[in-house]
């Protein structure tokens, strides 16, 4: 743990609106190792997306900081590529152009034009979207859009891949399919991943560690759970696996017994 | 992927063992029946209703203006009096006796210059205003007042400033059509989704790349709405401006015809103005659909 790849240190975030001050996150400390897949789970409104956005640099923390590979990061950059919940593809560009926009920007001057073209195609191939490379986002399904979003993020060769509820807007079958794809890609490339989710099964299936957040306001990290399951994982085999069920149980208990979602009165 | 498909196919067949299949041999595809007739029907559906209405209107007009003592010319009278103007838009019979096509072209030239300036400056100003909250707060009220001023009201000011009719007419077109372009562009820029901005920030696009790759495409539908309103307004303005500044344009022709009591010529000129205005609007609309293709779909 001494050579933590990504360190989140003492993050606190308050939103001010006039004289009213709301503490969203308090005392968040987390370290992520290289190649680790960490999920952050919590009820909606607990500030987990805010935390991800702080790591991405899209929001500034009120106090505390993020250190990636011994360097403090406080502005967005391609080393922390984000897969947005609503895919955020540019609708006027084709699938290929959406990815190549990122490739051309990040690798301008590093790779030749032909290399950038190949790299774009390679990443589309990785998410099995080469067949739709000339289509526009409006012409493909939600799951496909998210695949392209993942390809765009992967194409930046980020140090950390940030997934903001990437499968939230998808139907259950598409979601499972995409989870398998992400697992396979993680297996193959060994990315460091930080994923926001509210799906217990998804968290247990994909992660090495699950970070459970308490309810806001002033949400903290309530508990961190190691998932001691060997990779590659198979969702069918895991369905009856004791370790899997135990992890699932722990997360469920945390979310629904100790930190039940309290509706705002 | 293809495994389930292989499995289901036989079972579907097995499910209906002895079903009688009625085979209707399709008639030989006849090109006239399959292609030509539907195409003709569609064309007729589009053309016939307006045609009927035009004939109806002309008939009513003819009846109303055929009475003795009618102040306006009837269609038949216009046809006989302004025959040369209607039939040949591009005749040249003397320095001031030229076809309406030439006059329209001169007017279009002025519109092109004035509207071109309005489009470029309007989009630039709109972008700045859309970017900055303070520029919006400061300038929007001023623009909202200025845009209601009639084109003709600007004319004396611009004549005083430019001391020449040609740049004055162009300025009037510019000042009339620039407001909707500015305002719509500003709204379009303000409405760029935060998601696109986030993508740009993660990619670290520089301001110029952000402008070309995110802002302009994202705001394009709004910008083109402004451009379309603008072209309509500038065509409205040119006629008014030319009536006062003189020269060769279609507006001056109307004023000239009025001064020499050629009412039939005026009616023909009105038809020209209407049709050209319609075509200009369609051209901008077509460009808009080509350029903004896919932008609206999300």
Short mmCIF file of N, CA and C in Angstrom, two decimals, chain B residues 198-259:
data_model
loop_
_atom_site.label_atom_id
_atom_site.label_comp_id
_atom_site.label_asym_id
_atom_site.label_seq_id
_atom_site.Cartn_x
_atom_site.Cartn_y
_atom_site.Cartn_z
N UNK B 198 -17.95 18.74 -20.60
CA UNK B 198 -17.12 17.83 -19.82
C UNK B 198 -16.21 17.01 -20.73
N UNK B 199 -16.78 16.51 -21.84
CA UNK B 199 -15.97 15.75 -22.79
C UNK B 199 -14.80 16.60 -23.26
N UNK B 200 -15.10 17.85 -23.59
CA UNK B 200 -14.05 18.75 -24.07
C UNK B 200 -12.99 18.97 -22.99
N UNK B 201 -13.44 19.07 -21.73
CA UNK B 201 -12.48 19.32 -20.66
C UNK B 201 -11.59 18.09 -20.43
N UNK B 202 -12.19 16.90 -20.46
CA UNK B 202 -11.39 15.69 -20.28
C UNK B 202 -10.36 15.57 -21.41
N UNK B 203 -10.79 15.93 -22.62
CA UNK B 203 -9.87 15.84 -23.76
C UNK B 203 -8.90 17.02 -23.80
N UNK B 204 -9.12 18.01 -22.95
CA UNK B 204 -8.32 19.23 -22.94
C UNK B 204 -8.29 19.89 -24.31
N UNK B 205 -9.46 20.06 -24.90
CA UNK B 205 -9.52 20.81 -26.16
C UNK B 205 -9.18 22.26 -25.87
N UNK B 206 -8.41 22.89 -26.78
CA UNK B 206 -8.13 24.31 -26.59
C UNK B 206 -9.33 25.12 -27.10
N UNK B 207 -9.39 26.42 -26.77
CA UNK B 207 -10.57 27.21 -27.10
C UNK B 207 -10.96 27.13 -28.58
N UNK B 208 -9.95 27.12 -29.45
CA UNK B 208 -10.26 27.08 -30.88
C UNK B 208 -10.88 25.74 -31.27
N UNK B 209 -10.29 24.66 -30.75
CA UNK B 209 -10.86 23.33 -31.04
C UNK B 209 -12.25 23.23 -30.45
N UNK B 210 -12.43 23.77 -29.24
CA UNK B 210 -13.74 23.73 -28.61
C UNK B 210 -14.76 24.46 -29.47
N UNK B 211 -14.34 25.62 -30.00
CA UNK B 211 -15.25 26.41 -30.83
C UNK B 211 -15.70 25.62 -32.07
N UNK B 212 -14.72 25.03 -32.79
CA UNK B 212 -15.06 24.37 -34.05
C UNK B 212 -15.68 23.00 -33.86
N UNK B 213 -15.21 22.26 -32.83
CA UNK B 213 -15.62 20.86 -32.73
C UNK B 213 -16.82 20.64 -31.83
N UNK B 214 -17.04 21.54 -30.88
CA UNK B 214 -18.16 21.36 -29.95
C UNK B 214 -19.20 22.46 -30.13
N UNK B 215 -18.74 23.71 -30.00
CA UNK B 215 -19.71 24.82 -29.97
C UNK B 215 -20.52 24.94 -31.23
N UNK B 216 -19.85 25.09 -32.36
CA UNK B 216 -20.56 25.36 -33.61
C UNK B 216 -21.50 24.21 -33.97
N UNK B 217 -21.03 22.94 -33.94
CA UNK B 217 -21.98 21.86 -34.28
C UNK B 217 -23.13 21.76 -33.28
N UNK B 218 -22.83 21.99 -32.01
CA UNK B 218 -23.87 21.84 -31.00
C UNK B 218 -24.91 22.95 -31.12
N UNK B 219 -24.45 24.14 -31.45
CA UNK B 219 -25.38 25.28 -31.54
C UNK B 219 -25.96 25.42 -32.94
N UNK B 220 -25.52 24.57 -33.88
CA UNK B 220 -25.92 24.73 -35.28
C UNK B 220 -27.42 24.83 -35.50
N UNK B 221 -28.24 23.99 -34.84
CA UNK B 221 -29.68 24.12 -35.08
C UNK B 221 -30.21 25.51 -34.70
N UNK B 222 -29.71 26.05 -33.60
CA UNK B 222 -30.15 27.39 -33.18
C UNK B 222 -29.64 28.44 -34.16
N UNK B 223 -28.36 28.30 -34.54
CA UNK B 223 -27.77 29.28 -35.44
C UNK B 223 -28.56 29.33 -36.74
N UNK B 224 -28.94 28.16 -37.24
CA UNK B 224 -29.65 28.14 -38.51
C UNK B 224 -31.07 28.68 -38.38
N UNK B 225 -31.68 28.52 -37.22
CA UNK B 225 -32.97 29.16 -37.01
C UNK B 225 -32.80 30.67 -37.15
N UNK B 226 -31.74 31.21 -36.54
CA UNK B 226 -31.46 32.63 -36.64
C UNK B 226 -31.18 33.04 -38.07
N UNK B 227 -30.39 32.25 -38.77
CA UNK B 227 -30.04 32.57 -40.16
C UNK B 227 -31.29 32.58 -41.04
N UNK B 228 -32.22 31.67 -40.75
CA UNK B 228 -33.42 31.58 -41.57
C UNK B 228 -34.34 32.78 -41.33
N UNK B 229 -34.48 33.18 -40.07
CA UNK B 229 -35.26 34.38 -39.80
C UNK B 229 -34.57 35.57 -40.44
N UNK B 230 -33.23 35.58 -40.36
CA UNK B 230 -32.44 36.70 -40.89
C UNK B 230 -32.61 36.87 -42.38
N UNK B 231 -32.60 35.77 -43.13
CA UNK B 231 -32.70 35.91 -44.59
C UNK B 231 -34.08 36.45 -44.96
N UNK B 232 -35.11 36.03 -44.24
CA UNK B 232 -36.45 36.54 -44.50
C UNK B 232 -36.51 38.04 -44.24
N UNK B 233 -35.94 38.46 -43.11
CA UNK B 233 -35.97 39.88 -42.75
C UNK B 233 -35.17 40.71 -43.76
N UNK B 234 -34.03 40.19 -44.20
CA UNK B 234 -33.22 41.01 -45.10
C UNK B 234 -33.91 41.16 -46.45
N UNK B 235 -34.65 40.16 -46.86
CA UNK B 235 -35.39 40.30 -48.12
C UNK B 235 -36.55 41.28 -47.95
N UNK B 236 -37.12 41.33 -46.76
CA UNK B 236 -38.13 42.35 -46.47
C UNK B 236 -37.51 43.73 -46.53
N UNK B 237 -36.29 43.83 -45.98
CA UNK B 237 -35.67 45.15 -45.83
C UNK B 237 -35.22 45.69 -47.18
N UNK B 238 -34.74 44.82 -48.07
CA UNK B 238 -34.15 45.31 -49.31
C UNK B 238 -35.18 46.09 -50.12
N UNK B 239 -36.41 45.57 -50.16
CA UNK B 239 -37.44 46.23 -50.97
C UNK B 239 -37.68 47.64 -50.42
N UNK B 240 -37.84 47.72 -49.10
CA UNK B 240 -38.09 49.01 -48.47
C UNK B 240 -36.93 49.96 -48.72
N UNK B 241 -35.69 49.44 -48.54
CA UNK B 241 -34.53 50.30 -48.67
C UNK B 241 -34.39 50.81 -50.11
N UNK B 242 -34.62 49.93 -51.08
CA UNK B 242 -34.44 50.34 -52.47
C UNK B 242 -35.51 51.32 -52.93
N UNK B 243 -36.70 51.23 -52.34
CA UNK B 243 -37.74 52.18 -52.70
C UNK B 243 -37.27 53.60 -52.41
N UNK B 244 -36.48 53.76 -51.37
CA UNK B 244 -36.04 55.09 -50.98
C UNK B 244 -34.69 55.48 -51.57
N UNK B 245 -33.80 54.50 -51.74
CA UNK B 245 -32.46 54.86 -52.20
C UNK B 245 -32.34 54.89 -53.71
N UNK B 246 -33.27 54.30 -54.43
CA UNK B 246 -33.21 54.30 -55.88
C UNK B 246 -32.21 53.29 -56.39
N UNK B 247 -31.83 53.42 -57.67
CA UNK B 247 -30.91 52.46 -58.24
C UNK B 247 -31.65 51.51 -59.17
N UNK B 248 -31.21 50.27 -59.22
CA UNK B 248 -31.74 49.34 -60.21
C UNK B 248 -32.62 48.26 -59.58
N UNK B 249 -32.58 48.08 -58.30
CA UNK B 249 -33.22 46.92 -57.67
C UNK B 249 -34.72 46.82 -57.84
N UNK B 250 -35.25 45.71 -57.37
CA UNK B 250 -36.67 45.41 -57.52
C UNK B 250 -37.51 46.39 -56.70
N UNK B 251 -36.99 46.86 -55.58
CA UNK B 251 -37.74 47.80 -54.74
C UNK B 251 -37.93 49.12 -55.45
N UNK B 252 -36.84 49.59 -56.07
CA UNK B 252 -36.94 50.85 -56.79
C UNK B 252 -37.90 50.71 -57.96
N UNK B 253 -37.91 49.55 -58.59
CA UNK B 253 -38.81 49.32 -59.72
C UNK B 253 -40.25 49.55 -59.30
N UNK B 254 -40.63 49.06 -58.12
CA UNK B 254 -41.99 49.21 -57.63
C UNK B 254 -42.31 50.70 -57.43
N UNK B 255 -41.37 51.38 -56.81
CA UNK B 255 -41.57 52.81 -56.55
C UNK B 255 -41.72 53.56 -57.87
N UNK B 256 -40.88 53.21 -58.83
CA UNK B 256 -40.90 53.84 -60.15
C UNK B 256 -42.22 53.55 -60.85
N UNK B 257 -42.67 52.32 -60.77
CA UNK B 257 -43.91 51.93 -61.42
C UNK B 257 -45.10 52.67 -60.78
N UNK B 258 -45.05 52.83 -59.50
CA UNK B 258 -46.12 53.56 -58.79
C UNK B 258 -46.16 55.01 -59.26
N UNK B 259 -44.96 55.62 -59.41
CA UNK B 259 -44.91 57.01 -59.82
C UNK B 259 -45.42 57.20 -61.24
#
